[in-house]
Amino acid sequence: AAIAEVCHRRGRPLIVDEAWGAHLPFHPDLPTWAMDAGADVCVTSVHKMGSALEQSSVFHLQGDLVRPEVLRSREDLLGTTSPNVLMYAALDGWRRQMVQHGEALFDHALGLARKTRERVSGIDGIRVHGRDDFCGPGRAADMDPLQIIMDISAWETTGYRAADWLRAHHRINLHIADHRRISAQSTHADDTDTAEALVAGLTELSERRAEVRSGRPVEMPPPSTLRLEQVMLPRDAFFGRTEQVSWEGADGRIAAEMLTPYPPGIPAVVPGERLNGDVLRYLRTGVEAGMVVPDAVDTAVTSVRVVRDG
């Protein structure tokens, strides 16, 4: 809301990517969704936290800072000329379901997530994060309680290896994982059976934690060195003259590609930024520990695409 106020004071629209927030308007115990916080445009991926088919995303628009015809023309420029009618039907079905049953569905979902969080907290070596860890002055405004975020650093392994183990041994796909955490995303579609499967899988993983100890710590740099200097426009770096160099030799060079650890899918490097050794070591040791960098030309990050000197 404070960001919206700053933008509007200057006559600028606030556009929010709320990909995982399709459910937020439908229960008072969920965080405030972007439009109620004053955003002008909000993009919501209904296929993530709603009952819609893959690729079903929508724009929400309010106020007079973005004209509807302009938004429509921009979408038409990038969208397909052959939209799938099943997607529109699924979106309408989701909207009807939420209007009629949304609060009751999320009453159940929130209660189940709370009980599951309590049970997971009792598993040896797992610390379940809550609002107190992430919310407050200088941090996030709120946290979605349907996300069960777990710190497993006491197991001396990475979230990447833990996620791979759960997929291989229990057919459980976690939401995200990083160098020391895993996260399970609960939804209105979960029930006692899926919650029990998660608890059982995590319990067995705790008992067999020695199997996932990697001995390869991820060299995570401080936030100050993760924020790289932008020295070229991304378009100029990406479409300019480039070369592929070793990851060690990329220190100090200008990136010509995006390097995104996934999950969570947030770029560590975008084209036009000047690379440094800390970020490069983070990516390289991360891949060795199980991190995936799918958008790199060399997904093993043994080499990096950079702007050609001169």
Coordinates of C-alpha atoms in Angstrom, one line a residue:
A1 CA 0.0 0.0 0.0
A2 CA 2.9 2.4 0.8
I3 CA 4.5 1.7 -2.6
A4 CA 1.1 2.4 -4.3
E5 CA 0.9 5.7 -2.4
V6 CA 4.4 6.8 -3.5
C7 CA 3.6 5.9 -7.2
H8 CA 0.3 7.7 -7.2
R9 CA 1.7 10.8 -5.6
R10 CA 3.9 11.1 -8.7
G11 CA 1.2 10.1 -11.2
R12 CA 2.7 6.7 -11.9
P13 CA 0.8 3.4 -12.1
L14 CA 1.8 0.5 -9.9
I15 CA 1.9 -2.8 -11.8
V16 CA 2.2 -5.9 -9.6
D17 CA 3.2 -9.5 -10.6
E18 CA 1.0 -11.5 -8.2
A19 CA 1.6 -14.8 -9.8
W20 CA 0.9 -16.9 -6.7
G21 CA -1.9 -14.7 -5.4
A22 CA -5.1 -15.8 -7.2
H23 CA -6.6 -17.0 -3.9
L24 CA -5.8 -13.9 -1.8
P25 CA -9.1 -12.0 -2.3
F26 CA -11.2 -14.8 -1.0
H27 CA -10.4 -15.1 2.7
P28 CA -9.8 -12.5 5.4
D29 CA -6.9 -14.5 6.9
L30 CA -4.8 -14.3 3.7
P31 CA -2.5 -11.4 2.9
T32 CA -4.0 -8.4 1.2
W33 CA -4.1 -8.8 -2.6
A34 CA -2.6 -6.2 -4.9
M35 CA -5.8 -4.5 -5.9
D36 CA -7.0 -3.9 -2.4
A37 CA -3.5 -2.5 -1.6
G38 CA -4.0 0.1 -4.4
A39 CA -2.3 -1.4 -7.4
D40 CA -3.4 -0.2 -10.8
V41 CA -2.7 -3.4 -12.7
C42 CA -2.2 -6.8 -11.2
V43 CA -1.3 -9.9 -13.2
T44 CA -2.5 -13.2 -11.6
S45 CA -1.6 -16.7 -12.6
V46 CA -4.8 -18.6 -11.8
H47 CA -3.2 -21.9 -12.8
K48 CA -0.9 -21.7 -9.8
M49 CA -3.2 -21.1 -6.8
G50 CA -6.6 -21.5 -8.5
S51 CA -8.5 -24.1 -10.3
A52 CA -7.5 -23.3 -13.8
L53 CA -5.6 -24.9 -16.6
E54 CA -1.9 -24.3 -17.1
Q55 CA -1.1 -20.8 -18.7
S56 CA -4.4 -19.4 -17.4
S57 CA -3.4 -15.9 -16.3
V58 CA -5.5 -12.7 -16.0
F59 CA -5.0 -8.9 -15.8
H60 CA -6.9 -6.9 -13.1
L61 CA -7.3 -3.2 -13.8
Q62 CA -8.5 -0.3 -11.8
G63 CA -8.1 3.5 -11.7
D64 CA -7.4 5.9 -14.6
L65 CA -3.6 5.7 -14.8
V66 CA -3.6 2.8 -17.3
R67 CA -6.2 3.0 -20.1
P68 CA -8.0 -0.3 -20.8
E69 CA -7.5 0.0 -24.6
V70 CA -3.8 0.5 -24.1
L71 CA -3.5 -2.6 -21.9
R72 CA -5.5 -4.6 -24.4
S73 CA -3.3 -3.5 -27.3
R74 CA -0.1 -4.4 -25.4
E75 CA -1.5 -7.9 -24.5
D76 CA -2.6 -8.4 -28.1
L77 CA 0.9 -7.6 -29.3
L78 CA 2.4 -10.5 -27.3
G79 CA -0.5 -12.9 -27.0
T80 CA -1.5 -15.7 -29.3
T81 CA -4.0 -15.3 -32.1
S82 CA -5.4 -18.7 -31.3
P83 CA -6.4 -18.7 -27.6
N84 CA -7.7 -22.0 -26.1
V85 CA -11.4 -21.8 -25.2
L86 CA -10.8 -24.3 -22.5
M87 CA -8.6 -21.8 -20.6
Y88 CA -11.4 -19.2 -20.7
A89 CA -13.9 -21.8 -19.5
A90 CA -11.6 -22.8 -16.6
L91 CA -11.1 -19.2 -15.6
D92 CA -14.9 -18.6 -15.5
G93 CA -15.3 -21.8 -13.5
W94 CA -12.7 -20.7 -11.0
R95 CA -14.3 -17.3 -10.6
R96 CA -17.7 -18.9 -10.0
Q97 CA -16.3 -21.4 -7.5
M98 CA -14.6 -18.7 -5.5
V99 CA -17.6 -16.4 -5.4
Q100 CA -19.8 -19.2 -4.2
H101 CA -17.5 -21.3 -2.0
G102 CA -14.1 -19.5 -1.7
E103 CA -14.2 -18.6 2.0
A104 CA -15.3 -22.1 3.0
L105 CA -12.7 -23.8 0.8
F106 CA -9.9 -21.6 2.3
D107 CA -11.3 -22.1 5.9
H108 CA -10.5 -25.8 5.4
A109 CA -7.2 -25.1 3.6
L110 CA -5.9 -22.8 6.2
G111 CA -6.8 -25.1 9.0
L112 CA -5.2 -28.0 7.3
A113 CA -2.0 -26.0 6.7
R114 CA -1.9 -24.9 10.3
K115 CA -2.1 -28.5 11.6
T116 CA 0.4 -29.7 9.0
R117 CA 2.9 -27.0 10.0
E118 CA 2.5 -28.0 13.7
R119 CA 3.2 -31.7 12.8
V120 CA 6.2 -30.9 10.6
S121 CA 7.6 -28.7 13.4
G122 CA 7.9 -31.8 15.5
I123 CA 10.2 -33.6 13.0
D124 CA 13.8 -33.7 14.1
G125 CA 16.0 -31.1 12.3
I126 CA 13.2 -29.1 10.7
R127 CA 12.5 -25.5 11.6
V128 CA 9.2 -24.3 10.1
H129 CA 9.2 -20.6 9.4
G130 CA 6.3 -18.3 10.3
R131 CA 5.3 -14.7 10.0
D132 CA 7.7 -13.7 12.7
D133 CA 10.6 -14.7 10.5
F134 CA 9.7 -12.8 7.4
C135 CA 7.3 -10.0 8.4
G136 CA 7.9 -6.7 10.1
P137 CA 9.7 -3.4 9.7
G138 CA 12.3 -3.7 6.9
R139 CA 11.0 -7.0 5.8
A140 CA 7.8 -8.3 4.1
A141 CA 4.4 -6.9 4.9
D142 CA 2.8 -10.3 5.3
M143 CA 3.2 -14.0 4.5
D144 CA 0.9 -16.5 2.9
P145 CA 0.2 -19.1 5.6
L146 CA -0.5 -21.8 3.0
Q147 CA 3.3 -21.9 2.3
I148 CA 5.0 -24.3 4.7
I149 CA 8.6 -23.1 4.5
M150 CA 11.2 -25.3 6.3
D151 CA 14.8 -24.7 7.2
I152 CA 16.7 -28.0 7.0
S153 CA 20.2 -26.7 7.5
A154 CA 20.6 -28.8 10.6
W155 CA 20.6 -31.8 8.3
E156 CA 23.8 -30.6 6.7
T157 CA 22.4 -30.8 3.2
T158 CA 20.8 -28.5 0.6
G159 CA 17.2 -28.1 -0.2
Y160 CA 18.0 -29.2 -3.7
R161 CA 19.1 -32.7 -2.6
A162 CA 16.2 -33.0 -0.1
A163 CA 13.7 -32.1 -2.9
D164 CA 15.2 -34.7 -5.2
W165 CA 15.1 -37.3 -2.5
L166 CA 11.4 -36.7 -1.8
R167 CA 10.5 -36.8 -5.5
A168 CA 12.5 -40.1 -6.0
H169 CA 11.3 -41.9 -2.9
H170 CA 7.8 -40.5 -2.2
R171 CA 6.7 -38.9 -5.5
I172 CA 6.3 -35.6 -3.7
N173 CA 7.1 -32.5 -5.7
L174 CA 7.9 -29.6 -3.4
H175 CA 7.1 -26.0 -4.2
I176 CA 10.6 -24.5 -4.0
A177 CA 14.0 -25.3 -2.6
D178 CA 17.3 -23.4 -2.1
H179 CA 20.6 -23.9 -0.5
R180 CA 19.1 -24.6 3.0
R181 CA 15.3 -24.6 2.7
I182 CA 12.4 -26.4 1.2
S183 CA 8.8 -25.3 0.9
A184 CA 5.5 -27.1 0.5
Q185 CA 2.7 -25.2 -1.1
S186 CA -0.7 -26.1 0.3
T187 CA -3.8 -25.2 -1.7
H188 CA -7.6 -25.6 -1.4
A189 CA -7.3 -28.9 -3.3
D190 CA -5.3 -30.5 -0.5
D191 CA -6.8 -32.9 2.1
T192 CA -5.8 -35.1 4.9
D193 CA -4.3 -37.7 2.5
T194 CA -1.9 -35.3 0.8
A195 CA -1.0 -33.7 4.2
E196 CA -0.2 -37.2 5.6
A197 CA 1.9 -38.0 2.6
L198 CA 4.0 -34.9 3.1
V199 CA 4.5 -35.5 6.8
A200 CA 5.4 -39.2 6.2
G201 CA 7.9 -38.3 3.5
L202 CA 9.6 -35.6 5.6
T203 CA 9.7 -38.0 8.6
E204 CA 11.5 -40.7 6.7
L205 CA 13.8 -38.1 5.1
S206 CA 14.8 -36.9 8.6
E207 CA 15.5 -40.5 9.6
R208 CA 17.6 -41.1 6.5
R209 CA 19.2 -37.6 6.3
A210 CA 22.7 -39.1 6.1
E211 CA 21.9 -40.2 2.5
V212 CA 21.4 -36.6 1.3
R213 CA 24.4 -35.0 3.0
S214 CA 26.3 -33.4 0.1
G215 CA 29.6 -32.2 1.6
R216 CA 29.4 -29.5 -1.1
P217 CA 28.2 -26.3 0.6
V218 CA 26.8 -23.6 -1.6
E219 CA 28.9 -20.4 -1.4
M220 CA 26.1 -18.0 -0.7
P221 CA 27.3 -14.4 -0.9
P222 CA 25.9 -11.5 1.2
P223 CA 23.1 -9.5 -0.4
S224 CA 25.4 -6.5 -1.0
T225 CA 27.4 -8.5 -3.6
L226 CA 24.4 -10.3 -5.1
R227 CA 23.2 -6.9 -6.3
L228 CA 25.2 -6.4 -9.5
E229 CA 25.9 -3.1 -11.3
Q230 CA 23.9 -2.5 -14.4
V231 CA 26.3 -1.1 -17.0
M232 CA 24.5 -1.7 -20.3
L233 CA 20.8 -1.9 -21.3
P234 CA 19.7 -5.6 -21.2
R235 CA 18.6 -5.5 -24.9
D236 CA 22.0 -4.1 -26.0
A237 CA 23.9 -6.8 -24.1
F238 CA 21.7 -9.7 -25.1
F239 CA 21.6 -8.8 -28.8
G240 CA 25.1 -7.5 -29.1
R241 CA 28.4 -9.2 -30.0
T242 CA 29.0 -12.0 -27.4
E243 CA 31.4 -14.7 -26.6
Q244 CA 31.5 -17.7 -24.2
V245 CA 34.2 -17.7 -21.5
S246 CA 35.0 -19.9 -18.6
W247 CA 33.1 -19.0 -15.4
E248 CA 36.4 -18.1 -13.7
G249 CA 37.2 -15.8 -16.6
A250 CA 33.8 -14.1 -16.5
D251 CA 34.7 -12.1 -13.3
G252 CA 34.4 -8.4 -14.2
R253 CA 32.8 -9.1 -17.6
I254 CA 29.3 -7.9 -18.7
A255 CA 26.7 -10.6 -18.8
A256 CA 25.0 -11.3 -22.1
E257 CA 22.5 -13.9 -20.8
M258 CA 20.2 -14.3 -17.8
L259 CA 21.3 -16.8 -15.1
T260 CA 18.4 -17.9 -12.9
P261 CA 18.6 -20.4 -10.1
Y262 CA 15.5 -22.5 -10.2
P263 CA 13.7 -22.7 -7.9
P264 CA 12.8 -20.0 -7.0
G265 CA 13.2 -18.7 -10.5
I266 CA 14.5 -15.2 -9.7
P267 CA 17.4 -14.1 -11.8
A268 CA 20.8 -13.8 -10.1
V269 CA 22.1 -12.2 -13.3
V270 CA 20.4 -10.3 -16.1
P271 CA 22.0 -9.2 -19.3
G272 CA 24.0 -5.9 -19.0
E273 CA 25.1 -6.5 -15.4
R274 CA 28.8 -6.7 -14.5
L275 CA 29.6 -10.1 -13.1
N276 CA 31.6 -10.6 -9.9
G277 CA 33.4 -13.6 -8.5
D278 CA 31.0 -13.9 -5.5
V279 CA 27.9 -14.4 -7.8
L280 CA 29.8 -16.7 -10.1
R281 CA 31.0 -18.9 -7.3
Y282 CA 27.4 -19.0 -5.9
L283 CA 26.1 -20.2 -9.2
R284 CA 28.9 -22.7 -9.8
T285 CA 28.8 -24.3 -6.3
G286 CA 25.0 -24.2 -6.4
V287 CA 24.9 -26.3 -9.6
E288 CA 27.4 -28.7 -8.0
A289 CA 25.0 -29.0 -5.0
G290 CA 21.9 -29.6 -7.2
M291 CA 20.8 -26.2 -8.3
V292 CA 19.3 -25.9 -11.8
V293 CA 20.1 -22.8 -14.0
P294 CA 17.8 -23.6 -17.0
D295 CA 18.1 -20.4 -18.9
A296 CA 22.0 -20.4 -19.2
V297 CA 23.6 -21.2 -22.5
D298 CA 25.8 -23.6 -20.5
T299 CA 23.4 -25.0 -17.8
A300 CA 26.3 -26.4 -15.9
V301 CA 27.7 -22.8 -15.6
T302 CA 31.2 -24.0 -16.4
S303 CA 31.1 -21.1 -18.9
V304 CA 29.1 -17.9 -19.2
R305 CA 28.0 -15.8 -22.2
V306 CA 29.4 -12.3 -22.0
V307 CA 29.6 -9.2 -24.1
R308 CA 32.6 -9.3 -26.4
D309 CA 35.2 -6.7 -25.5
G310 CA 35.8 -4.0 -28.0

